[in-house]
Amino acid sequence: MLPESAELVFFAAFALAFAFVFAPAAAPRRSLLWRGGAGLAGTIAIVAVPTFELVLLTLLTLGVLNAAADGKQPFALRLRAPVLAVAVFALGLVLARAAGPEVLDRFAAVGLVAGLAAGIGLLPYLHPFDPDDAVTGSPIAWMAFIGPALAVVVAGTRGLVPAEAGGVFGAMLIGVGLLNVAWGGVAAWLTESTVAAWRYSFIADWGLALCGFGLMVVDGRRAALLVLFSIVLCRLPLYLASPQSQRARTVTERPVNLVVAAALAGSAPFAGFAARVLLLRGATQLFWPLGLVLALGMLLWLPGSLRLGRSLGVPRGRQALGVALVLALNVAVGLYPLPLLEAARL
Amino acid sequence: MFEAGAALVAWLGMSLIVLADGRRSLALGAALATTGVALVVFQGAGLIDAGALALGGAVMVVRRLTDGPVGWQLMPPGSTPRLVLCIAAGLLALWIAFSVTTGAGAALRFAVMTVVGLGGARVLSSDERSVLLTSVGLLALAIAAMAGMGDASQGAWPYVAAALVAAGAGWLPVRAPNAA
């Protein structure tokens, strides 16, 4: 098991515990525990199994179980993305393992990146989404819970393709990442539904993580790990702490809303800021115009984050405690991320 | 030659699943595809691994015979695109497995690519639960068969896990969408 994978399992377990303790009182705790526990078990299986075939079988099983569970969308529709991901991964793996011309390795890289995007639910393979879906059955929970473990495992399979195709693999990750940064950032700002805005903000964050994985320098991996941290232990808990009902949503502009918006936007001193600095440094080492494009893309977080911060309302009681805990954790990691990175041997 | 024949049986079974909607056709298609994949795996991996796949597939076939739309429903009206898909996918996989790629295991590559490709396409184009779960089960068997392509032996675990997925998928309770 990769050290970063073990860290991600720990993050996921912490997020589940947070959801159980601090989610709004209306949230069904029993369903949260069962389905969250199943998701956590799946995450552990994805990072712990020794072969990529077993990773694919785990992903397939999780996808089928998730599609079969309660939800607004039909089973067939919810099943399509995970099956597509597994099929594309499998075809990529066949090409990666076969001997033949060099172009096969490039197609294998395409299969791995396309499978990753479909498996997480990123552009161009967005999972079907209904704002009224329960949190546990929503693609948001999938991409924040299962997605990080899958991404780390797939990024670790870079060795499956030769070094020449490894460059293609990285370039495609960066391309797909930039697409998600742009689309997610603009959509989180302009979409009508607040729940959909939360979903697009996750997609934008994922874009940064993919860019980090795509950079062939250690700063890129470090940035990706910190972005995943901020997805699992900043954006997800804040999403869970926000009122889940459309009717219950209120727009407030208290200082706490601005602080939450700053955390979501990746401002200093939160963890997202350290991730962005490392990402820009890595991109500049590789190809400086990429750093410029990323810096421009990062500006797209501002309007969407202000909107999401305001949608949180004024947290009270248990929720206020949860929000404070998340913000404190993110400040700590943002100011001193070294222990987290050293634990992942990065 | 034996391996190539087995791979063609797998393609035939998957084509049957793509072309039909009834439980009997799906069961026959699943039986053929499982047999083809298991025979290809038997040549490369051994009896226990192939046996695990065959057992998982057999449980899936039994379940399919008792669940899903009745009868054969082979090539219902509007099936021409499905037929074209089966032939085109078979030819493309044949070309890649035997001509573009080199080295041993061409039959295994062909079997895996046809089962994964056609199974994935069937899931994307169908709404019927029995069709979806049959395709998922066969996809799992094909993924396990890929273990034979690696340089290092992976043991029996992928085959056993795939057999469990294939056998269990048919019994999965699927709730109707909660549109309220």
Tab-separated table of C-alpha atoms in Angstrom, chain B:
chain	number	residue	atom	x	y	z
B	1	MET	CA	-5.925	-23.290	-32.257
B	2	PHE	CA	-7.850	-24.523	-29.212
B	3	GLU	CA	-7.422	-21.139	-27.520
B	4	ALA	CA	-8.563	-19.282	-30.625
B	5	GLY	CA	-11.679	-21.450	-30.788
B	6	ALA	CA	-12.428	-20.771	-27.135
B	7	ALA	CA	-12.030	-17.026	-27.691
B	8	LEU	CA	-14.474	-17.200	-30.597
B	9	VAL	CA	-16.959	-18.989	-28.321
B	10	ALA	CA	-16.612	-16.082	-25.868
B	11	TRP	CA	-17.330	-13.601	-28.689
B	12	LEU	CA	-20.348	-15.653	-29.770
B	13	GLY	CA	-21.726	-15.639	-26.238
B	14	MET	CA	-21.267	-11.899	-25.849
B	15	SER	CA	-22.898	-11.339	-29.245
B	16	LEU	CA	-25.896	-13.336	-28.070
B	17	ILE	CA	-26.163	-11.135	-24.980
B	18	VAL	CA	-25.982	-8.007	-27.121
B	19	LEU	CA	-28.553	-9.300	-29.602
B	20	ALA	CA	-31.143	-10.683	-27.171
B	21	ASP	CA	-33.349	-9.502	-24.318
B	22	GLY	CA	-34.976	-12.730	-23.066
B	23	ARG	CA	-33.752	-14.773	-20.111
B	24	ARG	CA	-33.026	-17.909	-22.132
B	25	SER	CA	-30.865	-16.063	-24.633
B	26	LEU	CA	-29.060	-14.218	-21.885
B	27	ALA	CA	-28.419	-17.464	-20.011
B	28	LEU	CA	-27.128	-19.188	-23.156
B	29	GLY	CA	-24.959	-16.173	-23.999
B	30	ALA	CA	-23.568	-16.036	-20.463
B	31	ALA	CA	-22.854	-19.790	-20.563
B	32	LEU	CA	-21.009	-19.511	-23.868
B	33	ALA	CA	-19.023	-16.443	-22.833
B	34	THR	CA	-18.089	-18.016	-19.496
B	35	THR	CA	-17.042	-21.237	-21.201
B	36	GLY	CA	-14.917	-19.373	-23.725
B	37	VAL	CA	-13.160	-17.228	-21.125
B	38	ALA	CA	-12.656	-20.164	-18.743
B	39	LEU	CA	-11.142	-22.325	-21.495
B	40	VAL	CA	-8.728	-19.569	-22.523
B	41	VAL	CA	-7.755	-19.076	-18.873
B	42	PHE	CA	-7.386	-22.851	-18.428
B	43	GLN	CA	-4.732	-22.915	-21.153
B	44	GLY	CA	-2.684	-20.198	-19.511
B	45	ALA	CA	-3.389	-20.192	-15.788
B	46	GLY	CA	-4.588	-23.633	-14.788
B	47	LEU	CA	-7.518	-25.686	-13.602
B	48	ILE	CA	-8.267	-23.982	-10.276
B	49	ASP	CA	-8.345	-20.473	-11.736
B	50	ALA	CA	-10.443	-21.521	-14.727
B	51	GLY	CA	-12.671	-23.600	-12.463
B	52	ALA	CA	-13.356	-20.623	-10.219
B	53	LEU	CA	-14.437	-18.559	-13.227
B	54	ALA	CA	-16.586	-21.398	-14.560
B	55	LEU	CA	-18.281	-21.842	-11.183
B	56	GLY	CA	-19.054	-18.148	-10.854
B	57	GLY	CA	-20.381	-18.091	-14.393
B	58	ALA	CA	-22.500	-21.194	-13.787
B	59	VAL	CA	-24.197	-19.607	-10.771
B	60	MET	CA	-24.857	-16.518	-12.880
B	61	VAL	CA	-26.397	-18.650	-15.655
B	62	VAL	CA	-28.677	-20.488	-13.220
B	63	ARG	CA	-29.883	-17.212	-11.784
B	64	ARG	CA	-30.434	-15.775	-15.233
B	65	LEU	CA	-32.666	-18.720	-16.183
B	66	THR	CA	-35.009	-17.879	-13.329
B	67	ASP	CA	-35.089	-14.101	-13.597
B	68	GLY	CA	-35.666	-11.544	-16.345
B	69	PRO	CA	-37.976	-11.216	-19.352
B	70	VAL	CA	-39.342	-14.607	-20.387
B	71	GLY	CA	-38.439	-16.465	-23.577
B	72	TRP	CA	-35.637	-15.900	-26.048
B	73	GLN	CA	-36.454	-12.464	-27.537
B	74	LEU	CA	-33.581	-12.876	-29.948
B	75	MET	CA	-32.991	-9.942	-32.294
B	76	PRO	CA	-36.165	-7.971	-31.599
B	77	PRO	CA	-37.130	-5.298	-34.168
B	78	GLY	CA	-34.496	-2.572	-34.437
B	79	SER	CA	-31.581	-4.899	-33.732
B	80	THR	CA	-29.543	-4.047	-36.825
B	81	PRO	CA	-27.235	-1.603	-34.993
B	82	ARG	CA	-26.583	-4.270	-32.360
B	83	LEU	CA	-25.678	-6.788	-35.069
B	84	VAL	CA	-23.324	-4.300	-36.689
B	85	LEU	CA	-21.767	-3.613	-33.271
B	86	CYS	CA	-21.112	-7.324	-32.656
B	87	ILE	CA	-19.456	-7.831	-36.038
B	88	ALA	CA	-17.463	-4.590	-35.951
B	89	ALA	CA	-16.288	-5.121	-32.368
B	90	GLY	CA	-15.285	-8.688	-33.177
B	91	LEU	CA	-13.295	-7.654	-36.244
B	92	LEU	CA	-11.608	-4.761	-34.428
B	93	ALA	CA	-10.659	-6.957	-31.480
B	94	LEU	CA	-9.424	-9.670	-33.854
B	95	TRP	CA	-7.236	-7.163	-35.701
B	96	ILE	CA	-5.760	-5.709	-32.511
B	97	ALA	CA	-5.260	-9.031	-30.731
B	98	PHE	CA	-3.751	-11.029	-33.593
B	99	SER	CA	-2.203	-8.410	-35.854
B	100	VAL	CA	-1.395	-5.124	-34.089
B	101	THR	CA	-0.138	-6.683	-30.853
B	102	THR	CA	2.515	-9.356	-30.846
B	103	GLY	CA	3.578	-12.189	-28.569
B	104	ALA	CA	1.783	-15.048	-26.860
B	105	GLY	CA	-1.743	-14.751	-25.490
B	106	ALA	CA	-3.498	-13.362	-28.574
B	107	ALA	CA	-6.596	-15.443	-27.877
B	108	LEU	CA	-6.738	-14.155	-24.317
B	109	ARG	CA	-6.447	-10.560	-25.550
B	110	PHE	CA	-9.229	-11.162	-28.069
B	111	ALA	CA	-11.514	-12.766	-25.492
B	112	VAL	CA	-10.953	-10.016	-22.935
B	113	MET	CA	-11.423	-7.196	-25.437
B	114	THR	CA	-14.647	-8.626	-26.870
B	115	VAL	CA	-16.186	-9.393	-23.478
B	116	VAL	CA	-15.193	-6.018	-22.007
B	117	GLY	CA	-16.135	-4.043	-25.114
B	118	LEU	CA	-19.463	-5.696	-25.826
B	119	GLY	CA	-20.375	-5.991	-22.133
B	120	GLY	CA	-19.639	-2.308	-21.581
B	121	ALA	CA	-21.613	-1.341	-24.686
B	122	ARG	CA	-24.570	-3.441	-23.514
B	123	VAL	CA	-24.630	-1.710	-20.142
B	124	LEU	CA	-24.582	1.699	-21.822
B	125	SER	CA	-27.483	0.828	-24.120
B	126	SER	CA	-29.901	-1.135	-21.933
B	127	ASP	CA	-32.286	-0.365	-19.071
B	128	GLU	CA	-33.230	-3.968	-18.272
B	129	ARG	CA	-31.877	-5.142	-14.924
B	130	SER	CA	-31.202	-8.739	-15.969
B	131	VAL	CA	-29.229	-7.595	-19.018
B	132	LEU	CA	-27.203	-5.151	-16.933
B	133	LEU	CA	-26.337	-7.630	-14.213
B	134	THR	CA	-25.395	-10.329	-16.737
B	135	SER	CA	-23.043	-7.894	-18.467
B	136	VAL	CA	-21.541	-6.843	-15.128
B	137	GLY	CA	-20.904	-10.476	-14.185
B	138	LEU	CA	-19.165	-11.212	-17.478
B	139	LEU	CA	-17.161	-8.008	-17.228
B	140	ALA	CA	-15.882	-9.219	-13.856
B	141	LEU	CA	-14.838	-12.580	-15.357
B	142	ALA	CA	-12.986	-10.831	-18.196
B	143	ILE	CA	-11.147	-8.561	-15.753
B	144	ALA	CA	-9.950	-11.584	-13.811
B	145	ALA	CA	-8.813	-13.227	-17.041
B	146	MET	CA	-6.509	-10.238	-17.610
B	147	ALA	CA	-4.401	-11.482	-14.705
B	148	GLY	CA	-2.982	-14.024	-17.152
B	149	MET	CA	-1.442	-11.242	-19.223
B	150	GLY	CA	0.950	-9.983	-16.563
B	151	ASP	CA	4.522	-11.170	-16.197
B	152	ALA	CA	4.146	-12.203	-12.560
B	153	SER	CA	1.640	-14.722	-11.237
B	154	GLN	CA	-1.110	-13.113	-9.172
B	155	GLY	CA	-2.427	-16.307	-7.602
B	156	ALA	CA	-6.056	-17.331	-7.591
B	157	TRP	CA	-7.419	-14.200	-5.896
B	158	PRO	CA	-8.534	-12.263	-8.999
B	159	TYR	CA	-10.358	-15.334	-10.306
B	160	VAL	CA	-12.062	-16.095	-7.007
B	161	ALA	CA	-13.063	-12.437	-6.533
B	162	ALA	CA	-14.459	-12.237	-10.063
B	163	ALA	CA	-16.400	-15.454	-9.567
B	164	LEU	CA	-17.953	-14.033	-6.400
B	165	VAL	CA	-18.915	-10.809	-8.198
B	166	ALA	CA	-20.401	-12.706	-11.141
B	167	ALA	CA	-22.296	-15.121	-8.909
B	168	GLY	CA	-23.541	-12.442	-6.533
B	169	ALA	CA	-24.533	-9.798	-9.079
B	170	GLY	CA	-27.609	-11.716	-10.205
B	171	TRP	CA	-29.106	-11.709	-6.721
B	172	LEU	CA	-28.619	-8.028	-6.116
B	173	PRO	CA	-31.896	-6.383	-5.068
B	174	VAL	CA	-32.388	-3.249	-7.138
B	175	ARG	CA	-34.766	-0.629	-5.804
B	176	ALA	CA	-36.993	1.347	-8.084
B	177	PRO	CA	-35.953	5.000	-8.382
B	178	ASN	CA	-37.380	7.116	-5.608
B	179	ALA	CA	-38.884	9.925	-7.635
B	180	ALA	CA	-41.072	11.313	-4.863
